[in-house]
Coordinates of C-alpha atoms in Angstrom, one line a residue:
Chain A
X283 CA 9.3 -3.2 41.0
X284 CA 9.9 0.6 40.4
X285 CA 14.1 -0.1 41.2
X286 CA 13.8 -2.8 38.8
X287 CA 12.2 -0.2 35.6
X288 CA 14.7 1.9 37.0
X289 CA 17.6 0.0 36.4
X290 CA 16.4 -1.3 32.8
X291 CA 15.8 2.2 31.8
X292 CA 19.4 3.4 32.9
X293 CA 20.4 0.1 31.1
X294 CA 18.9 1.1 27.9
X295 CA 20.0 4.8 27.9
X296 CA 23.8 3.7 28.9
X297 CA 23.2 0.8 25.7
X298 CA 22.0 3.8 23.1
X299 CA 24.8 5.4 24.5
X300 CA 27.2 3.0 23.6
X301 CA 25.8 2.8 20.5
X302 CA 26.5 6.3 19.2
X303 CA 29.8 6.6 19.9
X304 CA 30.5 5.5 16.0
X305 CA 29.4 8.3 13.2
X306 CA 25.8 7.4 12.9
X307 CA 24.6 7.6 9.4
X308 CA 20.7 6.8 8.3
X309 CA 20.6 6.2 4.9
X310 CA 17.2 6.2 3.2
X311 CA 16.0 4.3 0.2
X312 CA 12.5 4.7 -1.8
X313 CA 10.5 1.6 -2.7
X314 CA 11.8 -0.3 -6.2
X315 CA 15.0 -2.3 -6.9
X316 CA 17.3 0.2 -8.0
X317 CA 16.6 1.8 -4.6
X318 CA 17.4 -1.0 -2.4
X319 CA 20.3 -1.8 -4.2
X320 CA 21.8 1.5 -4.3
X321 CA 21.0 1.6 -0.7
X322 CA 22.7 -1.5 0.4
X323 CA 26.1 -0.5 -1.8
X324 CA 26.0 2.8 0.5
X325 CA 25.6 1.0 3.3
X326 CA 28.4 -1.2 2.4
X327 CA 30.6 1.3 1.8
X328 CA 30.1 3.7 4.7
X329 CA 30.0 0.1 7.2
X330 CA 33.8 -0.1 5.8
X331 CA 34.8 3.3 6.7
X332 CA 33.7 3.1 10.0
X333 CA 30.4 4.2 10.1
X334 CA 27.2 3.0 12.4
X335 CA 24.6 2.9 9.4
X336 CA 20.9 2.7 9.7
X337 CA 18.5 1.7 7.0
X338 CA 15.4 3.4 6.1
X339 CA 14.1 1.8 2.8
X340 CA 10.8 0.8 1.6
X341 CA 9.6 4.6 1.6
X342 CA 7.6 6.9 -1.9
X343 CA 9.6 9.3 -2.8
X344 CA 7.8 12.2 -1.0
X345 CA 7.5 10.7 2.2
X346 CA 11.7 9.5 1.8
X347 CA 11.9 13.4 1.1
X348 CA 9.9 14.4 3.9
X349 CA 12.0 11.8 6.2
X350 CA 15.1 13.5 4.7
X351 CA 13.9 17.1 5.6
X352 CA 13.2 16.0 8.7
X353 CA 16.5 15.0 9.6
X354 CA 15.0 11.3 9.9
X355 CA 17.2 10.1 7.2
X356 CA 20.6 11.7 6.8
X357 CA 21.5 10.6 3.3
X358 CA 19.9 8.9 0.2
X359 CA 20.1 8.5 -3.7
X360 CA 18.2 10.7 -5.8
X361 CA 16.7 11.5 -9.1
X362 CA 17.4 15.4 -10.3
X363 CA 14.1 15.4 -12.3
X364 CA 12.2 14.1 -9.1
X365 CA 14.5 17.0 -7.2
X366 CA 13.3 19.8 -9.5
X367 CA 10.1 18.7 -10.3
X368 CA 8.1 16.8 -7.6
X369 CA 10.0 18.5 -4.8
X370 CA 10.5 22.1 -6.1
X371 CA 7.7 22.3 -8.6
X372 CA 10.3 23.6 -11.0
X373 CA 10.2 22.9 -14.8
X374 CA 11.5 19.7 -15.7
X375 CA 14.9 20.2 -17.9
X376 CA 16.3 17.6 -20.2
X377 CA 20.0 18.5 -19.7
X378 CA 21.7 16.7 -17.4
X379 CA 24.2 18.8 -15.7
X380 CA 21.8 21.8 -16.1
X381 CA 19.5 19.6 -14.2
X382 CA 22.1 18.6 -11.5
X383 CA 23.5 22.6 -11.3
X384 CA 19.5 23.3 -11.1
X385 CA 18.7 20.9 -8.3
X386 CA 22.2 22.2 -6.1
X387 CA 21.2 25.4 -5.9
X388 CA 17.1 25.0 -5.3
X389 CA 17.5 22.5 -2.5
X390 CA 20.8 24.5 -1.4
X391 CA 18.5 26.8 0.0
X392 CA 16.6 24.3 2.3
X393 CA 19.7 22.7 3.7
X394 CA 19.5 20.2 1.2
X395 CA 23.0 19.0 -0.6
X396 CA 23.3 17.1 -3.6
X397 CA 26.6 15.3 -4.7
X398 CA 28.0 12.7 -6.6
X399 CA 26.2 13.0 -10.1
X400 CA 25.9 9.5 -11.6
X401 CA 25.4 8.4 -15.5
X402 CA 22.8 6.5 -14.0
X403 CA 20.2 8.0 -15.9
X404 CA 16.6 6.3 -14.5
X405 CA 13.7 8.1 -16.4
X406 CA 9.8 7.3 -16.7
X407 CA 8.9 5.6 -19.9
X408 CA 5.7 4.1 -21.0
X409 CA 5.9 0.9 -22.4
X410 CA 3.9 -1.5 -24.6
X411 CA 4.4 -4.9 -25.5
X412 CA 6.4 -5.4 -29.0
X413 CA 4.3 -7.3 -30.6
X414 CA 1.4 -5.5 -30.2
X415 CA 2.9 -1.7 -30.7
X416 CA 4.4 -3.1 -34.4
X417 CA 0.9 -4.1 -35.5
X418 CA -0.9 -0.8 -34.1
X419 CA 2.4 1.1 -36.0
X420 CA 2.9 2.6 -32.1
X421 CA 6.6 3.8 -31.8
X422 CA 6.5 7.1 -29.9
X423 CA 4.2 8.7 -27.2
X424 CA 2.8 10.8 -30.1
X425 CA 1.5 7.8 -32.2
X426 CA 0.0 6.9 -28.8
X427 CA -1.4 10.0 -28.2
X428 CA -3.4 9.8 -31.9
X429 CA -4.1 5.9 -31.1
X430 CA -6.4 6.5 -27.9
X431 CA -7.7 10.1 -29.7
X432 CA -9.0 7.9 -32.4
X433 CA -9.7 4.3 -30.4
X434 CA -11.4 6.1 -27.0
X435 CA -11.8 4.2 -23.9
X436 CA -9.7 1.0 -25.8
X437 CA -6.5 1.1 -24.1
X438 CA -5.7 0.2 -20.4
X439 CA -3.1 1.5 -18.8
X440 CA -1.3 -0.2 -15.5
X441 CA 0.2 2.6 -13.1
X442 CA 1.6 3.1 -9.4
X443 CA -0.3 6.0 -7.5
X444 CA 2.4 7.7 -7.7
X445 CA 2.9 8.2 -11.8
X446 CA -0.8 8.2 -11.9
X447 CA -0.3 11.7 -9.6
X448 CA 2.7 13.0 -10.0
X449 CA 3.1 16.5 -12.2
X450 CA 5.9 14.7 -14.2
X451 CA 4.0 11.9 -14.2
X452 CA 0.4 11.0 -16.2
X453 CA -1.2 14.7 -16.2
X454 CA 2.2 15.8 -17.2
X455 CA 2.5 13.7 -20.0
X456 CA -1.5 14.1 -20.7
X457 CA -1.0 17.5 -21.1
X458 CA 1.9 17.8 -23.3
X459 CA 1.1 14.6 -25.8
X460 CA -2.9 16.2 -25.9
X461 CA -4.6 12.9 -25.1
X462 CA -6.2 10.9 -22.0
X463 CA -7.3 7.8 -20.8
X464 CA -10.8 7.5 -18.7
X465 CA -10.8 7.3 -15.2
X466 CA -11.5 3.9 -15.7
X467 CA -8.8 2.7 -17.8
X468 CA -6.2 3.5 -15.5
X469 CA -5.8 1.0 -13.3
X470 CA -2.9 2.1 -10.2
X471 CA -1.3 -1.2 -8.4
X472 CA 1.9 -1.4 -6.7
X473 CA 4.7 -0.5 -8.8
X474 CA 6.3 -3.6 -10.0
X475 CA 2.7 -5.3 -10.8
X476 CA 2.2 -3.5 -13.6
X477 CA 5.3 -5.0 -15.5
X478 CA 3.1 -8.4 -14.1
X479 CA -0.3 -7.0 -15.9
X480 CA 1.1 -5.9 -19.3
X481 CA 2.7 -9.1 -20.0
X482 CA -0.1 -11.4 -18.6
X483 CA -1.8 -8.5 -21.5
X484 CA -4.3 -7.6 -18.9
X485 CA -3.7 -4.2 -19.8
X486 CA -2.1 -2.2 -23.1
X487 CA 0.3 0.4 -21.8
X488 CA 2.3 0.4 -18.6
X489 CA 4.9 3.2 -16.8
X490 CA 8.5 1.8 -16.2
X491 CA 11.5 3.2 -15.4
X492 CA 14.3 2.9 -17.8
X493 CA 16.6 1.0 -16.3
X494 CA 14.2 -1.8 -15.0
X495 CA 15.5 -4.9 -16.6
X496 CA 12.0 -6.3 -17.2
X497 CA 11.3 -4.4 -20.3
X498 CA 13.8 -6.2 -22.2
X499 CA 12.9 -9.6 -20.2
X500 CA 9.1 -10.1 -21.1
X501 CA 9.5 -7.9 -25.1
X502 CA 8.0 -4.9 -24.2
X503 CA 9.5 -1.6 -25.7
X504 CA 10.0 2.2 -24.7
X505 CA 7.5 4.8 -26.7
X506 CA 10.2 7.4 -27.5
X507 CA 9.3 10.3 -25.7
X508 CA 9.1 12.3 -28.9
X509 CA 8.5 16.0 -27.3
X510 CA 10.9 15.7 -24.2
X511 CA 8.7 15.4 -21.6
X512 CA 10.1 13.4 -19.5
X513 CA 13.5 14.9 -17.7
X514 CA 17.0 13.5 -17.0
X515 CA 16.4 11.6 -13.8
X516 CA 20.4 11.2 -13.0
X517 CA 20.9 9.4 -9.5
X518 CA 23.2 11.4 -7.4
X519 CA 23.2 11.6 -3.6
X520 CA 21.4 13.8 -1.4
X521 CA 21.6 14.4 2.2
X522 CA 21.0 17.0 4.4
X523 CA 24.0 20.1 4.6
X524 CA 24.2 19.2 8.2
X525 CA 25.7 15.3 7.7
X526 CA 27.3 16.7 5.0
X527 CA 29.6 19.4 6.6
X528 CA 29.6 17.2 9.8
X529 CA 31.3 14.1 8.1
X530 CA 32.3 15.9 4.3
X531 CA 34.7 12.6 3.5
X532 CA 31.4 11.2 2.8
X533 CA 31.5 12.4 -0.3
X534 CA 34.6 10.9 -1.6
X535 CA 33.3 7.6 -0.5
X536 CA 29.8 7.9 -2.6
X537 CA 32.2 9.1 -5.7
X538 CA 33.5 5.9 -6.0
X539 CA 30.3 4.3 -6.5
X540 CA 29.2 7.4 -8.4
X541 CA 32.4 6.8 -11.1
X542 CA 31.6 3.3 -12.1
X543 CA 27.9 2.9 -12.4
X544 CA 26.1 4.1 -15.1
X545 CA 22.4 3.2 -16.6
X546 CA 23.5 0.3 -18.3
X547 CA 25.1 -1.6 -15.2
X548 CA 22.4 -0.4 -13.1
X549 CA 19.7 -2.6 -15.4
X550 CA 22.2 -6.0 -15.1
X551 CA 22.1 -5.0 -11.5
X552 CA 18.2 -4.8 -11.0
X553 CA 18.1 -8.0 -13.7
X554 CA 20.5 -10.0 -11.4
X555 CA 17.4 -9.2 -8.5
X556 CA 14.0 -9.1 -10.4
X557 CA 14.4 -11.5 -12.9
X558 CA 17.2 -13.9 -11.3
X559 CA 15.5 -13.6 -8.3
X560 CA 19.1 -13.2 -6.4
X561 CA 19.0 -11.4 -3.0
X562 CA 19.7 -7.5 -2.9
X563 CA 22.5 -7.7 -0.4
X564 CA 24.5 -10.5 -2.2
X565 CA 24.2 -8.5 -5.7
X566 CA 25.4 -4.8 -4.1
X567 CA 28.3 -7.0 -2.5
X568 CA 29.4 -9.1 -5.0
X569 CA 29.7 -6.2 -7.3
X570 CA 31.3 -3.9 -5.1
X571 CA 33.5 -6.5 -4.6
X572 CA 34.3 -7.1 -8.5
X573 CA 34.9 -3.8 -8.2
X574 CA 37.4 -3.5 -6.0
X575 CA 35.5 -1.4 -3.8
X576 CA 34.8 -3.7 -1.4
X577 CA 37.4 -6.1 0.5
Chain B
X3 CA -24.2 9.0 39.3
X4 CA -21.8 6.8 40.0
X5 CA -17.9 7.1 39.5
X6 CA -17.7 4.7 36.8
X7 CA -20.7 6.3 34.6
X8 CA -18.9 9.8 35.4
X9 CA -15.9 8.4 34.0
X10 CA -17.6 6.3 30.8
X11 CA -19.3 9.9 30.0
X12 CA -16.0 11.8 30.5
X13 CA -14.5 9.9 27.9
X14 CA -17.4 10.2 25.5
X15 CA -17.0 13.8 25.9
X16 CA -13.7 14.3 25.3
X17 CA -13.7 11.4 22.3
X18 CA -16.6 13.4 20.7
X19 CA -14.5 16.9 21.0
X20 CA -11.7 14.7 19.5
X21 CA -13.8 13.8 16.3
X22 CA -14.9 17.2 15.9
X23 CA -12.0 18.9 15.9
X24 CA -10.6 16.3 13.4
X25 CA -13.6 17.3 10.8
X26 CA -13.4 21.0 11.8
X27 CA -9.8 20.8 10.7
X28 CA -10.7 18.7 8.1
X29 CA -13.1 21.3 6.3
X30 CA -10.7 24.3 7.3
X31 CA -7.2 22.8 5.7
X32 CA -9.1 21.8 2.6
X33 CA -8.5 17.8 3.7
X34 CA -11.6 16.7 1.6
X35 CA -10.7 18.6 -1.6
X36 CA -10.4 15.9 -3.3
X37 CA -13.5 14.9 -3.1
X38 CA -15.5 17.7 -4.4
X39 CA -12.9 18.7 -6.6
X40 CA -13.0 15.2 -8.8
X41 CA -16.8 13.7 -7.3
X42 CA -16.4 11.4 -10.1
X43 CA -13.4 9.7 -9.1
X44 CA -14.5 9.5 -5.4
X45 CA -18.0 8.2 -6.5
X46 CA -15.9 5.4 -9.0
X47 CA -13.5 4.4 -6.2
X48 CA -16.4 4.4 -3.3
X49 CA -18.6 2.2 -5.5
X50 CA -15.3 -0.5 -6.8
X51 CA -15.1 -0.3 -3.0
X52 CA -18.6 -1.3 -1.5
X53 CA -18.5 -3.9 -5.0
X54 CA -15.7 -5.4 -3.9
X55 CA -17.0 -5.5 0.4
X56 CA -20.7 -6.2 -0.7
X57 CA -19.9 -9.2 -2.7
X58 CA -16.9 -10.9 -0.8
X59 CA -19.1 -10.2 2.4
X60 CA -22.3 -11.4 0.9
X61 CA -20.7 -14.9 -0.2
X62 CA -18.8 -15.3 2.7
X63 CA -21.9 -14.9 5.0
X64 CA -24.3 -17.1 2.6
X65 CA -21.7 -19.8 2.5
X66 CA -20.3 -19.4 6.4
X67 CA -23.6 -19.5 8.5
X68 CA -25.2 -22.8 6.3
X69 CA -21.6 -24.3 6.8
X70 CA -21.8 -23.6 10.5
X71 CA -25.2 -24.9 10.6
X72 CA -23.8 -28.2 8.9
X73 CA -21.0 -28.9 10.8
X74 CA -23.0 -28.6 14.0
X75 CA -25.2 -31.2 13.5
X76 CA -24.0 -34.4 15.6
X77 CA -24.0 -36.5 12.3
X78 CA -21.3 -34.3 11.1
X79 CA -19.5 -32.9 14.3
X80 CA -16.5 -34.7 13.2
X81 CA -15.6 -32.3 10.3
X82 CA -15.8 -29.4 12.3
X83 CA -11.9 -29.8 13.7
X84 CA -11.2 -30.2 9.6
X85 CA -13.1 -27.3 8.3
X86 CA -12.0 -25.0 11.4
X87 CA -8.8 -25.7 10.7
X88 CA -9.2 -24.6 7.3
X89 CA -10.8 -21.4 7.8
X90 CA -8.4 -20.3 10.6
X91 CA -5.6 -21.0 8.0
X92 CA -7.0 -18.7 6.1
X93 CA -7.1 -16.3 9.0
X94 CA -3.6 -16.7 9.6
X95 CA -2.1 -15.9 6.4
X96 CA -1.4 -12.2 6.5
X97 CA -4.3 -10.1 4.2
X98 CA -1.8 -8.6 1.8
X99 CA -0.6 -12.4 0.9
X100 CA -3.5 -13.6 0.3
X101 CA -4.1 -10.8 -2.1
X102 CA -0.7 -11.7 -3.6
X103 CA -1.4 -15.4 -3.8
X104 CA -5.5 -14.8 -5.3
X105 CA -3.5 -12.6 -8.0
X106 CA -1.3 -15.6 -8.7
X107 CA -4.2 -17.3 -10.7
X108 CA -6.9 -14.8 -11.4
X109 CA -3.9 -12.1 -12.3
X110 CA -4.5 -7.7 -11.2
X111 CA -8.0 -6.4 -10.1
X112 CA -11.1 -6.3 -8.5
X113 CA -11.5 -10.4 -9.3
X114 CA -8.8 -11.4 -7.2
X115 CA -9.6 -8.4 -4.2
X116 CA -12.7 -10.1 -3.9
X117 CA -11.6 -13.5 -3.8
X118 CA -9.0 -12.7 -1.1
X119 CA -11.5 -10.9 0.9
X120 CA -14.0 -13.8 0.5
X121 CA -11.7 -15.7 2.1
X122 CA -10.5 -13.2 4.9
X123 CA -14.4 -12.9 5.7
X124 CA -15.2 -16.6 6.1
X125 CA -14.0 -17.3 9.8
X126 CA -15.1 -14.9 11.8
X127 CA -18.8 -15.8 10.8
X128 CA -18.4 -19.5 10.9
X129 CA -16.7 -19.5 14.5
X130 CA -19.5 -17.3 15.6
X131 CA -22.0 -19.3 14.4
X132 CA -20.6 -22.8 15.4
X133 CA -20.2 -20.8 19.0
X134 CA -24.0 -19.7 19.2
X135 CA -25.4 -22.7 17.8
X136 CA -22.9 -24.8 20.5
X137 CA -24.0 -22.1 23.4
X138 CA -27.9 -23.0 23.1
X139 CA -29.3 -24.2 26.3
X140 CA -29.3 -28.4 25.7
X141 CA -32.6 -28.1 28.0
X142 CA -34.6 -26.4 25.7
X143 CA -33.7 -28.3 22.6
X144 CA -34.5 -30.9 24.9
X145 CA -37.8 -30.0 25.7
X146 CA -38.3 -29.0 22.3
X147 CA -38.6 -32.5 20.9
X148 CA -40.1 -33.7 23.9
X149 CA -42.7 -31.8 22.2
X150 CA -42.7 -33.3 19.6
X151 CA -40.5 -31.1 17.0
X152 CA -38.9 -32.0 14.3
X153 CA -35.1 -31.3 14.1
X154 CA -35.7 -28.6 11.0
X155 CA -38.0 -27.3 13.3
X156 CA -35.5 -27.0 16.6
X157 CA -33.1 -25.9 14.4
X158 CA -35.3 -22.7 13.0
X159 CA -37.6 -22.2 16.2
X160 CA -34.8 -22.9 19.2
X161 CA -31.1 -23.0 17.8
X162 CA -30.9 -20.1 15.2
X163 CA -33.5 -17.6 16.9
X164 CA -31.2 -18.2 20.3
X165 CA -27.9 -17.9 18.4
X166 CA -28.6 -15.2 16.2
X167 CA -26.7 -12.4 18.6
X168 CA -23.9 -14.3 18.3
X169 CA -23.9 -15.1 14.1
X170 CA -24.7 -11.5 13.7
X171 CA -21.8 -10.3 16.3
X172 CA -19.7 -12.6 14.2
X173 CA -20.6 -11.0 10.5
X174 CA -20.4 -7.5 11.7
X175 CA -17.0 -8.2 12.7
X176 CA -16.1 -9.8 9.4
X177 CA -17.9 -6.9 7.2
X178 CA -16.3 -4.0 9.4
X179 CA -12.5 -5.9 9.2
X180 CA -13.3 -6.5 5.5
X181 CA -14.3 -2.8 5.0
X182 CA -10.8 -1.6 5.9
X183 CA -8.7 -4.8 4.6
X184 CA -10.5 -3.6 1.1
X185 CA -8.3 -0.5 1.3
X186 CA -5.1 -3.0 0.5
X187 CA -7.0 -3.7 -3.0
X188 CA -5.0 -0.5 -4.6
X189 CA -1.8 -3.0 -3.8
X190 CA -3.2 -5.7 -7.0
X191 CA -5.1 -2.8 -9.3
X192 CA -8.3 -3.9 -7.5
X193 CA -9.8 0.4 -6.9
X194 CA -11.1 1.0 -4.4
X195 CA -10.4 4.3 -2.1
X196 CA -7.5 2.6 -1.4
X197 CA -6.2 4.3 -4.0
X198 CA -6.5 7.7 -2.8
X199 CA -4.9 6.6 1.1
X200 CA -1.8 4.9 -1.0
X201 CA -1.5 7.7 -3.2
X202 CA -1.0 10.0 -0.1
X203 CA 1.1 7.8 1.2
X204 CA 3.4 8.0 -2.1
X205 CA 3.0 11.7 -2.4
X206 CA 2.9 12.7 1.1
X207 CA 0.2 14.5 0.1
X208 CA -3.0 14.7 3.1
X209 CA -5.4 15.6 0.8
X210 CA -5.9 12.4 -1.0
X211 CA -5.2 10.7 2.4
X212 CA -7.9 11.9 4.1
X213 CA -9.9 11.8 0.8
X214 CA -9.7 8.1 1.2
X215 CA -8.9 7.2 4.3
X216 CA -11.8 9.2 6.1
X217 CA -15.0 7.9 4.0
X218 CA -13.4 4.4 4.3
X219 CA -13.3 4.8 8.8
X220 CA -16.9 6.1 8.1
X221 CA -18.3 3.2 6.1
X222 CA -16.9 1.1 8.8
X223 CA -18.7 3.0 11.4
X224 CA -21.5 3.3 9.8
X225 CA -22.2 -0.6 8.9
X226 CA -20.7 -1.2 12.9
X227 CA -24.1 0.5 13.8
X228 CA -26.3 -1.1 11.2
X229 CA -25.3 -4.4 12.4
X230 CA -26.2 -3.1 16.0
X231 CA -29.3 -2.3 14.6
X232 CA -30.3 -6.0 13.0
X233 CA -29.1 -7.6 16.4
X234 CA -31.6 -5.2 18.2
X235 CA -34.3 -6.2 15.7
X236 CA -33.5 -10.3 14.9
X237 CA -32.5 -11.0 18.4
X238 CA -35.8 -12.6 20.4
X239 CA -36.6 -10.4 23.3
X240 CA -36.5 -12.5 26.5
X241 CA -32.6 -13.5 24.7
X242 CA -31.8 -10.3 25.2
X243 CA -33.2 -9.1 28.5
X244 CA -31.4 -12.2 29.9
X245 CA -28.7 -11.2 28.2
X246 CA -28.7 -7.7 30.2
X247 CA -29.8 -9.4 33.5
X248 CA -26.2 -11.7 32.9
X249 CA -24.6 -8.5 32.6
X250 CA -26.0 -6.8 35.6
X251 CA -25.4 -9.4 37.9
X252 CA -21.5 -9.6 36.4

């Protein structure tokens, strides 16, 4: 019995063995749409050059960051505003390439890389539905602000934990729009489900992200974020300095997918998947594909 | 002493230094902040979460324990294999979809929780009490109406008082299972101190973790021993010393 454990251990270590001998690359991905697809076009890619590629998707972005310091996950996509802000604690900045120049040299310090700036530009934004926001005269976050001021303990609002905590998030935007819902009109669910409980008008106000093709698809609209609080949230990679100066070509590769997405594509893309209901890995390919990326 | 109760008390030892360390790390890294730092909050989210436990429990174990009553009765044995099936397909379906699929017609929140918790808590207390009511002797219900007792009266005086360990073992399981599945509400905007444990998931952030996470393990532990407690007290005391005396001779 002990030979037998014996040989199947020496059998599994000679089989992870084998496995190595490509480039092994883990790619991470946090939990929404955008993220998986993102994910799956990288994977793509980097499967076409050669490389082993292991997934890691599914993940908030704190604990994807964690996984990412921690060498768990070699490289991911990014927001520069969650970079600076949720990661660094720095001061949100609207400008996008001071953002991205920002972000380089903060996480540059903790062996952190980032590369490949995108005009994929994937802010928070509340939303309300259209009809409702026209007859209330509610157009910005400001009008919204004097709306719950004067109608306390009215409005629901339908966030993920993570908005609902998150220093760019809810206090963030409580603090610089003076105003507050109760403890009891927030009501946190996984993200996705809120889009669900604003248009089922369960609740009144609900966080998205700008490029989520749903706001469009069941009439909701943006509150313009009238005092800039919310920062440029440009997707762009980041992976540790170590996979980066052990396999720099990697960067060239994420380019091209970096040169022909922007924010607009990116909501047909998460449309194609949310409200089509089409598979993540067939969209990422086929459009690669179209692309010419892909063969 | 013998080796075995050396051992059993070793490992009570070192599981007891295990929890205190846990809470003396706790209280020294701040875990619990949260807690006293918003009591409101905590005090909201603990009482969405004993609402939604409380009341999916409570109709689970007022509709379960009549049903398993019912169904044992030999005019209407043959529906048990039907309604067993039933419950265990609820059992089967993973907790988190049955969330999902409560939300699909009573839409996000507490409603739906409940409902899917409901459901969750209904077979383990109607197995358990089809198993104790099947388990009593057949001699003493026999003697019983050779007494000249009604079947009402077998039923309250004989079956229930002789299965009652095992309808309460099976509603202690349900609550405590429940307690923790109640955590997954967060997922549909049901509350709950789910909240706080997904939250530290999504921020990586061990203070609302352990905020949550902690008072939810203790809840459990707490109703574990209650339960205990009611089985001490409801069980008839000549069930129970034969009980040990099975046990000793095993």
């Amino acid at each position: 019995m002990k030979k037998a454990i014996g040989v199947v251990g020496l059998a599994s270590v000679a089989l992870l063995g084998a496995c190595s001998s490509g480039d092994q690359v883990t790619v991470g991905a946090k939990n929404f749409t955008e993220q998986f697809i993102l994910a799956k076009m990288t994977e793509l890619l980097l499967e076409q050059e050669g490389y082993e590629v292991e997934m890691r998707d599914n993940l908030g972005s704190t604990a994807l960051r964690q996984a990412l310091e921690n060498g768990q996950v070699d490289v991911t996509w990014d927001y520069t505003g969650t970079g600076l802000v949720t990661y660094n604690g720095e001061d949100p900045i609207a400008d996008v390439d001071e953002a991205f120049a920002r972000i380089q040299e903060v996480d540059g310090e903790q062996g952190i890389t980032w590369t490949n700036i995108s005009e994929v530009n994937n802010t928070y934004t509340l939303v309300m539905r259209e009809d409702q926001a026209n007859e209330l005269g509610i157009e910005s976050i400001s009008d919204l602000s004097d709306y719950v001021n004067d109608n306390p303990g009215e409005f629901r609002m339908a966030s993920d934990a993570e908005f609902a905590n998150r220093p760019d998030g809810l206090p963030g935007v409580y603090e610089t729009y003076g105003f507050e819902f109760g403890d009891a009109q927030v009501i946190e669910m996984n993200y996705g489900l809120n889009y669900d409980a604003i248009g089922n008008e369960e609740v009144e106000v609900a966080v998205g992200f700008s490029t989520d093709s749903r706001i469009p698809e069941l009439n909701l609209i943006n509150l313009e974020d009238d005092m800039d609080f919310f920062p440029a949230y440009s997707a762009a990679v980041s992976m540790t300095t170590e996979i980066y100066e052990e396999f720099p070509e990697m960067e060239e590769v994420f380019q091209r997918m970096a040169d022909i997405l922007d924010s607009e594509i990116m909501a047909e893309l998460n449309y194609q998947v949310d409200i089509e209901q089409r598979n993540v890995d067939e969209v990422a390919e086929e459009f690669l594909q179209e692309s010419g990326l892909l063969e | 002493m013998t080796r075995n109760k050396a051992i059993a008390l070793a490992v009570k030892i070192v599981f007891w230094v295990l929890i205190i360390a846990f809470f003396w790390w706790a209280f020294t890294s701040e875990a619990f902040a949260k807690i006293y730092e918003s009591p409101g909050t905590f005090f909201n989210l603990l009482s969405q979460h004993l609402t939604m436990v409380g009341i999916s429990a409570g109709l689970a174990i007022v509709i379960a324990v009549p049903l398993g009553i019912f169904i044992t009765r030999p005019k209407f044995r043959k529906s048990e294999w039907l309604l067993v099936n039933i419950a265990n397909l609820g059992q089967t379906i993973p907790s988190i979809a049955i969330l999902a699929l409560a939300m699909g017609f009573l839409g996000i929140g507490i409603r739906a929780a409940i409902v899917a918790l409901f459901i969750y808590s209904l077979l383990p207390i109607l197995q358990n009490t089809i198993a104790g009511l099947d388990s009593v002797d057949p001699a003493a219900k026999d003697a019983a109406k050779g007494m000249g007792l009604t079947p009402a009266q077998i039923l309250f005086k004989i079956e229930l008082p002789s299965a009652s360990y095992s309808i309460l073992a099976g509603i202690r399981t349900a609550v405590v299972l429940n307690i923790g599945t109640a955590a997954l509400a967060y997922l549909i905007g049901g509350g709950g101190l789910g909240v706080w444990i997904f939250t530290g998931i999504q921020l990586f952030d061990p203070q609302f973790l352990i905020s949550g996470a902690v008072p939810v393990t203790l809840l459990a532990i707490l109703v574990d021993y209650m339960f205990r407690g009611l089985q001490f007290a409801v069980v008839p005391k000549g069930l129970r010393l034969a009980r040990q005396a099975a046990i000793k001779q095993a």
